[in-house]
């Protein structure tokens, strides 16, 4: 079988034929450009549409990753600013095949990651007759610098994602895909991105279902304030002390890209280090300008609770030991956290309450989670729980509750599989801890360099991978993750009254009101602070 050539709107691209795990064929197109390179004068700006090209473009290898620091290895990856590429994997190239499309948005705190197959390989999902698209988007300051001017209002990285979705919508039928059945899904910052697309006018009509894994925009780490001040700090650190945004822009566009990699660590404040996950270049509320379209023009919470979102079926959930990913940095802060337990509170709470109230809330938190005992490295489980609740679980519960005011097609899950595939937990040194760590779910969805050997060796792992990918793919196809009786369990939709969820373990089962006491504790704090909590009645 010769290398396939597909005509897209901008020109022709050539891919390769590869084998799935059962020996059947699929077509791979890697490193496909979806926008103009955001380089030179385009650095920090919204992406421009791709120009038509002549000849046939080889789509055999991945394009460069965006400049970044690897989240796990902490290695600096220079990559290339010309990084706006996507990858398409499909079993059919017949335009009338109408195959459901799944577009994956990678995580990494808006600061690292890519769509490459070293982590996000397609072979597990493609067994269920879907098309997989993975994307790169600009990271950290490259993607999320904000100067509050029309040229750089912020959110360039999210606008990259929109440009990729436009490309998919326009071209996916040429790869056998159905442009009227596109599901966006993502994990961590990718999950938060999914929820941003659900409220952005720029994303309207570009997708039809959404899956958010371990992240929503209601987490502190998914939203930045004081963005303009941060940009000036970057300039000052690199040698340009100015209050003129245009002078700063000109300077920052001339700086070598490697000087901007991991710039967050150079401008983060001491207080932010103590309180926050160290992610400071993230999405913002943009100033409105007449000559540029905003991705997000008002507070996302206000948009969500007023029901002004794209009403699409939603699958959302989290892993049972999410907080382990935050534990190691916290162990270095135990002295200050014992002295000031208010540092466990979310930024949203701190910004709404007095210092006196923050001290009181912190004391209540220490009493609730730690029985007022000294917080030590011996109670990893409890430390993990409070960090998970603050950074991931409570924001997801809040999001799902607000969404459920208007949408009835919501499927919530709690992921607890704990096998040799839980690579992130192992990498962090927490193999002995129960449950699934943040990011562990990815190894059940994507074939990659780490899980390939285990997959071949253990039949049981094949069963779990098949179970997870079938749930995800069936939701993408039909908006119903359990359309048949394959698992002897019907995943029933979430309601505000019972808070139904699917417990994903070696055997699937339904439950209600997960982490109830812990979620009610945070609800109470948010309500007392005058913040919207679990329902509109809390406003």
Short mmCIF file of C-alpha atoms in Angstrom, two decimals:
data_model
loop_
_atom_site.label_atom_id
_atom_site.label_comp_id
_atom_site.label_asym_id
_atom_site.label_seq_id
_atom_site.Cartn_x
_atom_site.Cartn_y
_atom_site.Cartn_z
CA UNK A 1 0.00 0.00 0.00
CA UNK A 2 1.58 3.29 -1.07
CA UNK A 3 1.83 6.42 1.03
CA UNK A 4 -1.59 8.12 1.03
CA UNK A 5 -1.98 11.68 -0.26
CA UNK A 6 -4.94 13.75 0.94
CA UNK A 7 -6.10 17.09 -0.47
CA UNK A 8 -7.00 19.60 2.24
CA UNK A 9 -8.14 23.20 1.73
CA UNK A 10 -4.60 24.58 1.82
CA UNK A 11 -2.88 21.94 -0.36
CA UNK A 12 -1.94 18.27 -0.42
CA UNK A 13 -0.33 16.25 2.38
CA UNK A 14 1.30 12.83 2.31
CA UNK A 15 1.04 10.42 5.25
CA UNK A 16 2.02 6.83 5.97
CA UNK A 17 0.24 3.51 6.48
CA UNK A 18 0.74 1.83 9.86
CA UNK A 19 -0.54 -1.23 11.71
CA UNK A 20 -2.95 -1.34 14.60
CA UNK A 21 -2.51 -3.89 17.38
CA UNK A 22 -4.80 -6.39 15.63
CA UNK A 23 -2.78 -6.11 12.43
CA UNK A 24 -5.30 -3.97 10.56
CA UNK A 25 -4.14 -0.77 8.82
CA UNK A 26 -4.50 2.88 9.72
CA UNK A 27 -3.29 6.11 8.17
CA UNK A 28 -1.01 8.51 10.04
CA UNK A 29 -0.49 12.18 9.16
CA UNK A 30 1.92 13.90 11.54
CA UNK A 31 3.24 17.44 11.72
CA UNK A 32 0.40 18.99 9.71
CA UNK A 33 0.50 22.82 9.99
CA UNK A 34 -2.83 24.40 10.98
CA UNK A 35 -1.84 28.09 11.18
CA UNK A 36 0.98 30.37 10.09
CA UNK A 37 4.18 30.13 12.17
CA UNK A 38 3.79 32.52 15.16
CA UNK A 39 7.35 33.85 14.86
CA UNK A 40 9.03 37.26 14.71
CA UNK A 41 6.39 40.00 14.80
CA UNK A 42 3.72 37.32 15.34
CA UNK A 43 5.21 36.17 18.66
CA UNK A 44 2.56 36.42 21.45
CA UNK A 45 -0.17 37.31 18.92
CA UNK A 46 -3.28 35.38 17.85
CA UNK A 47 -2.51 32.82 15.12
CA UNK A 48 -3.05 33.73 11.48
CA UNK A 49 -4.82 31.35 9.05
CA UNK A 50 -2.56 28.99 7.14
CA UNK A 51 -1.67 30.11 3.62
CA UNK A 52 -2.22 27.71 0.68
CA UNK A 53 0.90 25.78 -0.34
CA UNK A 54 2.04 24.16 -3.59
CA UNK A 55 3.29 20.63 -4.11
CA UNK A 56 2.80 17.82 -1.61
CA UNK A 57 3.69 18.36 2.05
CA UNK A 58 5.21 15.33 3.79
CA UNK A 59 3.32 14.55 7.01
CA UNK A 60 5.50 11.63 8.08
CA UNK A 61 7.17 12.98 11.25
CA UNK A 62 5.93 15.18 14.08
CA UNK A 63 6.55 18.91 13.80
CA UNK A 64 8.76 20.56 16.46
CA UNK A 65 7.37 20.87 19.98
CA UNK A 66 6.77 24.37 21.33
CA UNK A 67 9.60 25.81 23.49
CA UNK A 68 9.19 24.55 27.07
CA UNK A 69 10.58 22.91 30.18
CA UNK A 70 9.57 19.26 30.53
CA UNK A 71 7.20 18.86 33.49
CA UNK A 72 8.65 15.55 34.70
CA UNK A 73 12.33 15.67 33.75
CA UNK A 74 12.65 19.47 34.21
CA UNK A 75 14.76 19.42 31.05
CA UNK A 76 14.65 22.54 28.87
CA UNK A 77 13.32 21.74 25.40
CA UNK A 78 14.19 24.48 22.92
CA UNK A 79 11.73 23.11 20.37
CA UNK A 80 10.76 25.74 17.84
CA UNK A 81 8.34 28.64 17.86
CA UNK A 82 7.12 27.32 14.52
CA UNK A 83 5.19 24.62 16.39
CA UNK A 84 1.53 24.94 15.41
CA UNK A 85 1.09 21.41 14.10
CA UNK A 86 -1.48 18.67 14.53
CA UNK A 87 -1.50 14.91 13.96
CA UNK A 88 -4.38 12.92 12.41
CA UNK A 89 -4.88 9.18 12.71
CA UNK A 90 -7.69 7.42 10.83
CA UNK A 91 -8.70 4.01 9.50
CA UNK A 92 -10.49 5.37 6.44
CA UNK A 93 -9.82 8.07 3.85
CA UNK A 94 -13.25 7.91 2.25
CA UNK A 95 -14.95 11.31 2.57
CA UNK A 96 -18.35 9.67 3.10
CA UNK A 97 -17.22 7.46 6.04
CA UNK A 98 -18.56 9.94 8.65
CA UNK A 99 -16.33 8.57 11.43
CA UNK A 100 -16.66 10.34 14.83
CA UNK A 101 -13.68 12.61 15.54
CA UNK A 102 -11.84 12.99 18.87
CA UNK A 103 -9.53 16.01 19.25
CA UNK A 104 -7.16 15.74 22.20
CA UNK A 105 -5.75 18.81 24.00
CA UNK A 106 -2.69 17.90 26.05
CA UNK A 107 -2.03 18.93 29.64
CA UNK A 108 1.12 20.26 31.26
CA UNK A 109 -0.05 23.33 33.16
CA UNK A 110 -0.21 25.47 29.99
CA UNK A 111 3.59 25.32 30.23
CA UNK A 112 4.72 21.97 28.80
CA UNK A 113 3.65 19.03 26.65
CA UNK A 114 2.76 18.30 23.03
CA UNK A 115 0.44 16.16 20.95
CA UNK A 116 3.27 13.81 19.94
CA UNK A 117 2.84 10.05 19.93
CA UNK A 118 5.66 9.43 22.43
CA UNK A 119 2.84 9.95 24.96
CA UNK A 120 -0.36 10.26 22.89
CA UNK A 121 -0.25 7.37 20.43
CA UNK A 122 -3.51 6.49 18.62
CA UNK A 123 -3.57 2.71 18.56
CA UNK A 124 -5.83 2.06 21.59
CA UNK A 125 -8.56 4.51 20.58
CA UNK A 126 -8.54 3.69 16.87
CA UNK A 127 -9.65 0.14 17.67
CA UNK A 128 -13.08 1.65 18.40
CA UNK A 129 -13.62 3.27 14.98
CA UNK A 130 -12.94 6.89 15.81
CA UNK A 131 -10.50 9.37 14.30
CA UNK A 132 -7.90 10.82 16.70
CA UNK A 133 -6.43 14.30 16.27
CA UNK A 134 -3.74 15.60 18.67
CA UNK A 135 -2.46 19.17 18.65
CA UNK A 136 0.35 21.46 19.76
CA UNK A 137 -0.37 24.95 21.05
CA UNK A 138 1.89 27.71 22.39
CA UNK A 139 2.90 27.42 26.03
CA UNK A 140 3.76 29.60 29.01
CA UNK A 141 4.71 33.20 28.04
CA UNK A 142 4.66 32.37 24.30
CA UNK A 143 0.99 31.39 24.57
CA UNK A 144 -0.26 33.34 27.57
CA UNK A 145 1.59 36.65 27.84
CA UNK A 146 -0.92 39.50 28.18
CA UNK A 147 -0.14 43.20 27.64
CA UNK A 148 -3.74 44.47 27.60
CA UNK A 149 -3.28 45.87 24.09
CA UNK A 150 -5.12 44.80 20.91
CA UNK A 151 -1.98 43.13 19.57
CA UNK A 152 -1.40 41.02 22.72
CA UNK A 153 -4.62 40.77 24.74
CA UNK A 154 -3.68 37.28 26.04
CA UNK A 155 -4.88 33.71 25.45
CA UNK A 156 -2.87 33.17 22.24
CA UNK A 157 -2.45 29.51 23.22
CA UNK A 158 -6.22 29.01 23.47
CA UNK A 159 -6.66 30.80 20.14
CA UNK A 160 -4.15 28.31 18.69
CA UNK A 161 -6.49 25.55 19.85
CA UNK A 162 -9.42 27.33 18.17
CA UNK A 163 -7.41 27.57 14.92
CA UNK A 164 -6.72 23.81 15.14
CA UNK A 165 -10.44 23.12 15.67
CA UNK A 166 -11.29 25.25 12.62
CA UNK A 167 -8.77 23.25 10.58
CA UNK A 168 -10.34 19.99 11.77
CA UNK A 169 -13.87 21.18 11.05
CA UNK A 170 -12.86 22.29 7.54
CA UNK A 171 -10.74 19.29 6.55
CA UNK A 172 -11.58 16.21 8.60
CA UNK A 173 -14.11 14.84 6.07
CA UNK A 174 -11.13 14.27 3.72
CA UNK A 175 -9.83 11.81 6.33
CA UNK A 176 -13.15 9.98 6.65
CA UNK A 177 -14.28 12.12 9.59
CA UNK A 178 -17.67 13.58 10.41
CA UNK A 179 -17.35 17.38 10.86
CA UNK A 180 -20.72 17.31 12.63
CA UNK A 181 -19.54 14.84 15.30
CA UNK A 182 -16.39 16.25 16.90
CA UNK A 183 -15.53 15.61 20.56
CA UNK A 184 -12.86 17.67 22.29
CA UNK A 185 -11.13 16.01 25.21
CA UNK A 186 -8.19 16.90 27.40
CA UNK A 187 -6.44 16.18 30.68
CA UNK A 188 -5.28 18.65 33.37
CA UNK A 189 -4.64 21.97 31.55
CA UNK A 190 -6.15 20.22 28.53
CA UNK A 191 -9.27 19.51 30.59
CA UNK A 192 -9.36 23.16 31.69
CA UNK A 193 -8.97 24.17 28.03
CA UNK A 194 -11.97 22.00 27.12
CA UNK A 195 -14.10 23.86 29.67
CA UNK A 196 -12.86 27.22 28.33
CA UNK A 197 -13.98 26.22 24.83
CA UNK A 198 -17.40 25.43 26.30
CA UNK A 199 -17.86 29.12 27.22
CA UNK A 200 -15.92 30.94 24.49
CA UNK A 201 -17.82 32.50 21.57
CA UNK A 202 -14.75 31.78 19.39
CA UNK A 203 -15.30 28.02 19.78
CA UNK A 204 -19.02 27.97 19.00
CA UNK A 205 -19.99 25.25 16.53
CA UNK A 206 -16.51 23.72 16.39
CA UNK A 207 -17.30 20.70 18.60
CA UNK A 208 -20.32 18.69 19.71
CA UNK A 209 -19.25 16.87 22.90
CA UNK A 210 -16.65 17.50 25.59
CA UNK A 211 -14.55 15.35 27.95
CA UNK A 212 -12.69 17.09 30.78
CA UNK A 213 -10.21 14.91 32.69
CA UNK A 214 -8.75 16.27 35.94
CA UNK A 215 -9.12 19.96 35.17
CA UNK A 216 -11.53 22.88 34.72
CA UNK A 217 -11.12 26.64 34.47
CA UNK A 218 -12.40 26.98 38.05
CA UNK A 219 -8.98 25.89 39.39
CA UNK A 220 -6.68 28.73 40.46
CA UNK A 221 -3.86 27.34 38.33
CA UNK A 222 -6.01 27.62 35.19
CA UNK A 223 -6.56 31.36 35.45
CA UNK A 224 -4.17 34.28 35.91
CA UNK A 225 -4.74 37.69 37.44
CA UNK A 226 -2.35 40.68 37.35
CA UNK A 227 -1.19 39.44 33.95
CA UNK A 228 0.06 42.80 32.69
CA UNK A 229 2.22 43.30 35.80
CA UNK A 230 3.73 39.87 35.20
CA UNK A 231 4.64 40.85 31.65
CA UNK A 232 6.46 43.95 32.93
CA UNK A 233 8.31 41.75 35.43
CA UNK A 234 9.50 39.57 32.55
CA UNK A 235 10.78 42.64 30.72
CA UNK A 236 12.57 43.90 33.82
CA UNK A 237 14.18 40.51 34.49
CA UNK A 238 15.44 40.35 30.89
CA UNK A 239 16.79 43.90 30.96
CA UNK A 240 13.95 46.16 29.77
CA UNK A 241 12.41 48.23 32.57
CA UNK A 242 9.54 50.10 30.91
CA UNK A 243 5.88 50.92 31.48
CA UNK A 244 5.16 51.27 27.77
CA UNK A 245 3.47 48.05 26.53
CA UNK A 246 4.52 48.67 22.92
CA UNK A 247 8.13 49.24 23.87
CA UNK A 248 7.98 46.06 25.95
CA UNK A 249 6.39 44.10 23.10
CA UNK A 250 9.08 45.18 20.66
CA UNK A 251 11.77 44.16 23.15
CA UNK A 252 10.21 40.78 24.03
CA UNK A 253 9.78 39.93 20.36
CA UNK A 254 13.52 40.44 19.88
CA UNK A 255 14.60 38.22 22.81
CA UNK A 256 15.93 34.76 21.82
CA UNK A 257 13.22 32.18 22.47
CA UNK A 258 15.38 30.17 24.89
CA UNK A 259 15.45 33.15 27.27
CA UNK A 260 11.67 32.91 27.63
CA UNK A 261 11.58 29.17 28.42
CA UNK A 262 10.53 28.62 32.06
CA UNK A 263 10.46 32.39 32.65
CA UNK A 264 7.72 31.81 35.28
CA UNK A 265 10.34 30.59 37.76
CA UNK A 266 12.14 33.94 37.42
CA UNK A 267 9.17 36.21 38.08
CA UNK A 268 6.98 34.23 40.51
CA UNK A 269 6.63 35.94 43.91
CA UNK A 270 7.51 34.35 47.24
CA UNK A 271 3.86 34.39 48.31
CA UNK A 272 2.79 32.69 45.05
CA UNK A 273 5.43 30.01 45.61
CA UNK A 274 3.99 29.26 49.04
CA UNK A 275 0.34 29.30 48.06
CA UNK A 276 0.09 28.26 44.41
CA UNK A 277 0.90 25.57 41.94
CA UNK A 278 3.77 27.43 40.16
CA UNK A 279 1.81 28.19 36.97
CA UNK A 280 1.52 31.89 36.31
CA UNK A 281 1.23 32.26 32.53
CA UNK A 282 -2.26 30.88 31.98
CA UNK A 283 -5.59 32.11 30.50
CA UNK A 284 -6.91 35.59 31.31
CA UNK A 285 -10.02 37.72 30.92
CA UNK A 286 -9.16 39.87 27.90
CA UNK A 287 -9.77 43.57 27.58
CA UNK A 288 -12.29 44.23 24.82
CA UNK A 289 -10.91 45.86 21.68
CA UNK A 290 -12.97 46.76 18.62
CA UNK A 291 -10.41 45.35 16.17
CA UNK A 292 -9.70 41.96 17.78
CA UNK A 293 -11.91 39.04 18.76
CA UNK A 294 -11.64 38.00 22.41
CA UNK A 295 -11.52 34.35 23.40
CA UNK A 296 -12.66 35.27 26.91
CA UNK A 297 -14.03 38.75 27.60
CA UNK A 298 -15.54 38.33 31.08
CA UNK A 299 -15.13 36.32 34.25
CA UNK A 300 -15.60 32.64 33.29
CA UNK A 301 -17.56 31.88 36.48
CA UNK A 302 -20.14 34.53 35.57
CA UNK A 303 -20.54 33.04 32.10
CA UNK A 304 -20.96 29.53 33.52
CA UNK A 305 -23.48 30.30 36.25
CA UNK A 306 -25.61 32.39 33.89
CA UNK A 307 -25.85 29.49 31.42
CA UNK A 308 -24.19 31.26 28.50
CA UNK A 309 -22.21 28.27 27.32
CA UNK A 310 -22.34 25.75 24.47
CA UNK A 311 -24.79 23.16 25.75
CA UNK A 312 -23.02 19.94 24.73
CA UNK A 313 -22.91 16.51 26.41
CA UNK A 314 -20.11 16.48 28.98
CA UNK A 315 -18.02 13.74 30.54
CA UNK A 316 -15.97 14.99 33.50
CA UNK A 317 -14.08 13.44 36.35
CA UNK A 318 -10.86 12.89 38.19
CA UNK A 319 -8.46 10.32 39.63
CA UNK A 320 -8.67 9.19 43.25
CA UNK A 321 -5.12 10.23 44.21
CA UNK A 322 -4.80 13.43 42.14
CA UNK A 323 -3.05 15.28 44.94
CA UNK A 324 0.08 13.11 44.88
CA UNK A 325 1.36 15.22 41.97
CA UNK A 326 1.47 18.26 44.28
CA UNK A 327 2.92 16.54 47.38
CA UNK A 328 6.69 16.68 46.82
CA UNK A 329 6.92 20.51 46.56
CA UNK A 330 4.56 20.78 49.55
CA UNK A 331 6.81 18.62 51.74
CA UNK A 332 9.38 21.41 51.46
CA UNK A 333 6.79 23.92 52.73
CA UNK A 334 5.45 22.01 55.76
CA UNK A 335 6.92 24.42 58.31
CA UNK A 336 5.12 27.40 56.77
CA UNK A 337 1.92 25.41 56.11
CA UNK A 338 1.78 24.28 59.76
CA UNK A 339 2.25 27.86 60.86
CA UNK A 340 -0.12 29.33 58.24
CA UNK A 341 -2.64 26.64 57.17
CA UNK A 342 -4.49 29.43 55.34
CA UNK A 343 -1.90 28.82 52.57
CA UNK A 344 -3.95 25.73 51.68
CA UNK A 345 -6.90 27.98 50.76
CA UNK A 346 -7.59 28.79 47.13
CA UNK A 347 -6.65 32.18 45.71
CA UNK A 348 -10.33 32.80 44.99
CA UNK A 349 -11.10 32.55 48.72
CA UNK A 350 -8.10 34.62 49.84
CA UNK A 351 -9.05 37.44 47.46
CA UNK A 352 -12.58 37.63 48.92
CA UNK A 353 -11.95 37.48 52.68
CA UNK A 354 -10.11 39.48 55.33
CA UNK A 355 -6.78 38.38 56.76
CA UNK A 356 -8.55 37.57 60.02
CA UNK A 357 -11.11 35.41 58.20
CA UNK A 358 -8.32 33.66 56.26
CA UNK A 359 -6.66 32.69 59.56
CA UNK A 360 -9.98 31.33 60.81
CA UNK A 361 -10.63 29.37 57.58
CA UNK A 362 -7.08 27.99 57.73
CA UNK A 363 -7.62 26.77 61.30
CA UNK A 364 -10.86 25.10 60.30
CA UNK A 365 -9.12 23.42 57.37
CA UNK A 366 -6.33 22.08 59.60
CA UNK A 367 -8.94 20.79 62.06
CA UNK A 368 -11.06 19.18 59.31
CA UNK A 369 -8.29 17.42 57.38
CA UNK A 370 -5.53 16.90 59.97
CA UNK A 371 -7.48 16.79 63.29
CA UNK A 372 -5.34 19.77 64.29
CA UNK A 373 -2.28 17.52 64.35
CA UNK A 374 1.10 18.66 63.06
CA UNK A 375 1.24 18.13 59.28
CA UNK A 376 4.16 15.80 58.57
CA UNK A 377 5.55 13.61 55.79
CA UNK A 378 3.89 10.67 57.58
CA UNK A 379 0.38 11.66 56.52
CA UNK A 380 0.90 11.72 52.74
CA UNK A 381 -2.67 10.50 52.13
CA UNK A 382 -4.28 13.42 53.97
CA UNK A 383 -1.88 15.96 52.50
CA UNK A 384 -2.64 14.55 49.05
CA UNK A 385 -6.39 14.81 49.72
CA UNK A 386 -6.36 18.47 50.73
CA UNK A 387 -4.18 19.39 47.74
CA UNK A 388 -6.38 17.37 45.38
CA UNK A 389 -9.54 19.01 46.73
CA UNK A 390 -8.16 22.54 46.49
CA UNK A 391 -6.54 22.23 43.04
CA UNK A 392 -8.72 19.72 41.17
CA UNK A 393 -11.65 17.94 42.86
CA UNK A 394 -13.63 20.86 44.25
CA UNK A 395 -13.28 22.93 41.04
CA UNK A 396 -14.60 19.94 39.06
CA UNK A 397 -17.52 19.41 41.45
CA UNK A 398 -18.36 23.12 41.24
CA UNK A 399 -18.16 23.12 37.45
CA UNK A 400 -20.35 20.04 37.04
CA UNK A 401 -22.90 21.44 39.48
CA UNK A 402 -23.16 24.77 37.67
CA UNK A 403 -23.35 23.02 34.31
CA UNK A 404 -26.09 20.71 35.59
CA UNK A 405 -28.35 23.73 36.16
CA UNK A 406 -28.85 23.82 32.39
CA UNK A 407 -27.55 20.57 30.87
CA UNK A 408 -28.90 17.08 31.59
CA UNK A 409 -26.35 15.07 29.61
CA UNK A 410 -23.45 14.94 32.09
CA UNK A 411 -21.46 11.83 32.94
CA UNK A 412 -19.18 12.10 35.98
CA UNK A 413 -16.50 9.55 36.88
CA UNK A 414 -13.95 8.72 39.57
CA UNK A 415 -10.92 6.84 38.23
CA UNK A 416 -9.26 4.41 40.66
CA UNK A 417 -7.41 1.84 38.50
CA UNK A 418 -4.05 1.02 40.09
CA UNK A 419 -1.86 -1.24 37.95
CA UNK A 420 1.55 -1.31 36.32
CA UNK A 421 0.22 1.40 33.98
CA UNK A 422 0.14 4.08 36.72
CA UNK A 423 3.42 5.52 35.54
CA UNK A 424 3.14 9.01 36.99
CA UNK A 425 2.58 7.72 40.49
CA UNK A 426 5.65 5.49 40.09
CA UNK A 427 7.75 8.33 38.67
CA UNK A 428 6.91 10.47 41.72
CA UNK A 429 7.92 7.66 44.11
CA UNK A 430 4.42 7.04 45.49
CA UNK A 431 3.89 3.51 44.19
CA UNK A 432 2.84 2.31 47.65
CA UNK A 433 -0.01 4.84 47.85
CA UNK A 434 -3.52 3.74 46.89
CA UNK A 435 -5.45 5.03 43.87
CA UNK A 436 -4.57 6.74 40.60
CA UNK A 437 -2.35 9.83 40.54
CA UNK A 438 -2.89 12.89 38.35
CA UNK A 439 -2.11 11.87 34.76
CA UNK A 440 -2.19 8.10 35.37
CA UNK A 441 -5.40 7.78 33.32
CA UNK A 442 -3.54 8.78 30.13
CA UNK A 443 -1.70 5.46 30.03
CA UNK A 444 -5.02 3.62 29.67
CA UNK A 445 -6.09 5.80 26.73
CA UNK A 446 -2.94 6.31 24.63
CA UNK A 447 -0.31 3.84 23.51
CA UNK A 448 3.16 5.22 24.18
CA UNK A 449 6.81 4.50 24.84
CA UNK A 450 6.16 3.62 28.48
CA UNK A 451 3.16 1.30 28.37
CA UNK A 452 3.90 -0.67 25.20
CA UNK A 453 5.85 -3.49 26.91
CA UNK A 454 3.35 -3.83 29.78
CA UNK A 455 0.49 -3.96 27.28
CA UNK A 456 2.12 -6.85 25.43
CA UNK A 457 2.94 -8.75 28.63
CA UNK A 458 -0.30 -8.59 30.63
CA UNK A 459 -3.68 -9.63 29.24
CA UNK A 460 -5.48 -7.97 32.16
CA UNK A 461 -4.08 -4.58 31.17
CA UNK A 462 -5.46 -5.05 27.66
CA UNK A 463 -8.90 -5.55 29.22
CA UNK A 464 -8.66 -2.34 31.26
CA UNK A 465 -7.38 -0.34 28.27
CA UNK A 466 -10.19 -1.71 26.12
CA UNK A 467 -12.73 -0.81 28.81
CA UNK A 468 -11.57 2.80 29.24
CA UNK A 469 -11.13 3.52 25.53
CA UNK A 470 -14.52 2.00 24.70
CA UNK A 471 -16.23 4.21 27.32
CA UNK A 472 -14.50 7.31 25.90
CA UNK A 473 -15.11 6.36 22.27
CA UNK A 474 -18.78 5.42 22.81
CA UNK A 475 -19.36 8.80 24.45
CA UNK A 476 -17.69 10.48 21.46
CA UNK A 477 -19.78 8.50 19.00
CA UNK A 478 -23.17 8.63 20.70
CA UNK A 479 -23.07 10.96 23.70
CA UNK A 480 -23.66 7.83 25.79
CA UNK A 481 -20.61 6.01 27.25
CA UNK A 482 -22.52 2.77 27.93
CA UNK A 483 -24.89 2.25 24.98
CA UNK A 484 -24.80 -1.54 25.38
CA UNK A 485 -24.41 -4.03 28.22
CA UNK A 486 -20.72 -4.78 27.66
CA UNK A 487 -19.71 -3.97 31.26
CA UNK A 488 -22.98 -4.98 33.02
CA UNK A 489 -23.16 -1.41 34.31
CA UNK A 490 -25.18 1.50 32.96
CA UNK A 491 -23.45 4.84 33.45
CA UNK A 492 -26.38 7.03 34.43
CA UNK A 493 -26.23 10.82 33.97
CA UNK A 494 -25.29 13.15 36.82
CA UNK A 495 -28.07 15.03 38.60
CA UNK A 496 -27.73 17.82 41.15
CA UNK A 497 -29.78 15.88 43.68
CA UNK A 498 -27.89 12.55 43.67
CA UNK A 499 -24.56 13.50 42.05
CA UNK A 500 -24.23 10.15 40.28
CA UNK A 501 -20.79 9.02 39.12
CA UNK A 502 -19.13 5.96 37.60
CA UNK A 503 -16.48 4.38 39.81
CA UNK A 504 -13.81 3.18 37.38
CA UNK A 505 -11.85 0.31 38.85
CA UNK A 506 -11.20 -3.32 37.88
CA UNK A 507 -14.99 -3.61 37.92
CA UNK A 508 -17.23 -0.66 37.02
CA UNK A 509 -19.92 0.44 39.48
CA UNK A 510 -22.17 3.43 40.03
CA UNK A 511 -21.99 5.62 43.11
CA UNK A 512 -23.47 8.85 44.45
CA UNK A 513 -22.11 12.01 46.06
CA UNK A 514 -18.40 11.14 46.05
CA UNK A 515 -16.14 12.86 48.60
CA UNK A 516 -19.31 14.34 50.06
CA UNK A 517 -17.96 15.57 53.41
CA UNK A 518 -14.89 17.12 51.83
CA UNK A 519 -16.86 18.86 49.08
CA UNK A 520 -19.40 20.18 51.60
CA UNK A 521 -16.53 21.58 53.68
CA UNK A 522 -15.28 23.63 50.70
CA UNK A 523 -18.83 24.58 49.75
CA UNK A 524 -19.28 26.07 53.21
CA UNK A 525 -16.09 28.12 52.94
CA UNK A 526 -17.03 29.43 49.50
CA UNK A 527 -20.57 30.30 50.62
CA UNK A 528 -19.30 32.14 53.70
CA UNK A 529 -16.88 34.07 51.49
CA UNK A 530 -19.78 35.15 49.26
CA UNK A 531 -18.60 33.04 46.32
CA UNK A 532 -20.92 30.86 44.23
CA UNK A 533 -20.56 27.31 45.55
CA UNK A 534 -22.46 24.21 44.45
CA UNK A 535 -25.62 25.74 43.09
CA UNK A 536 -27.28 29.00 42.14
CA UNK A 537 -28.98 29.06 45.52
CA UNK A 538 -25.55 29.82 47.02
CA UNK A 539 -25.20 33.09 45.11
#
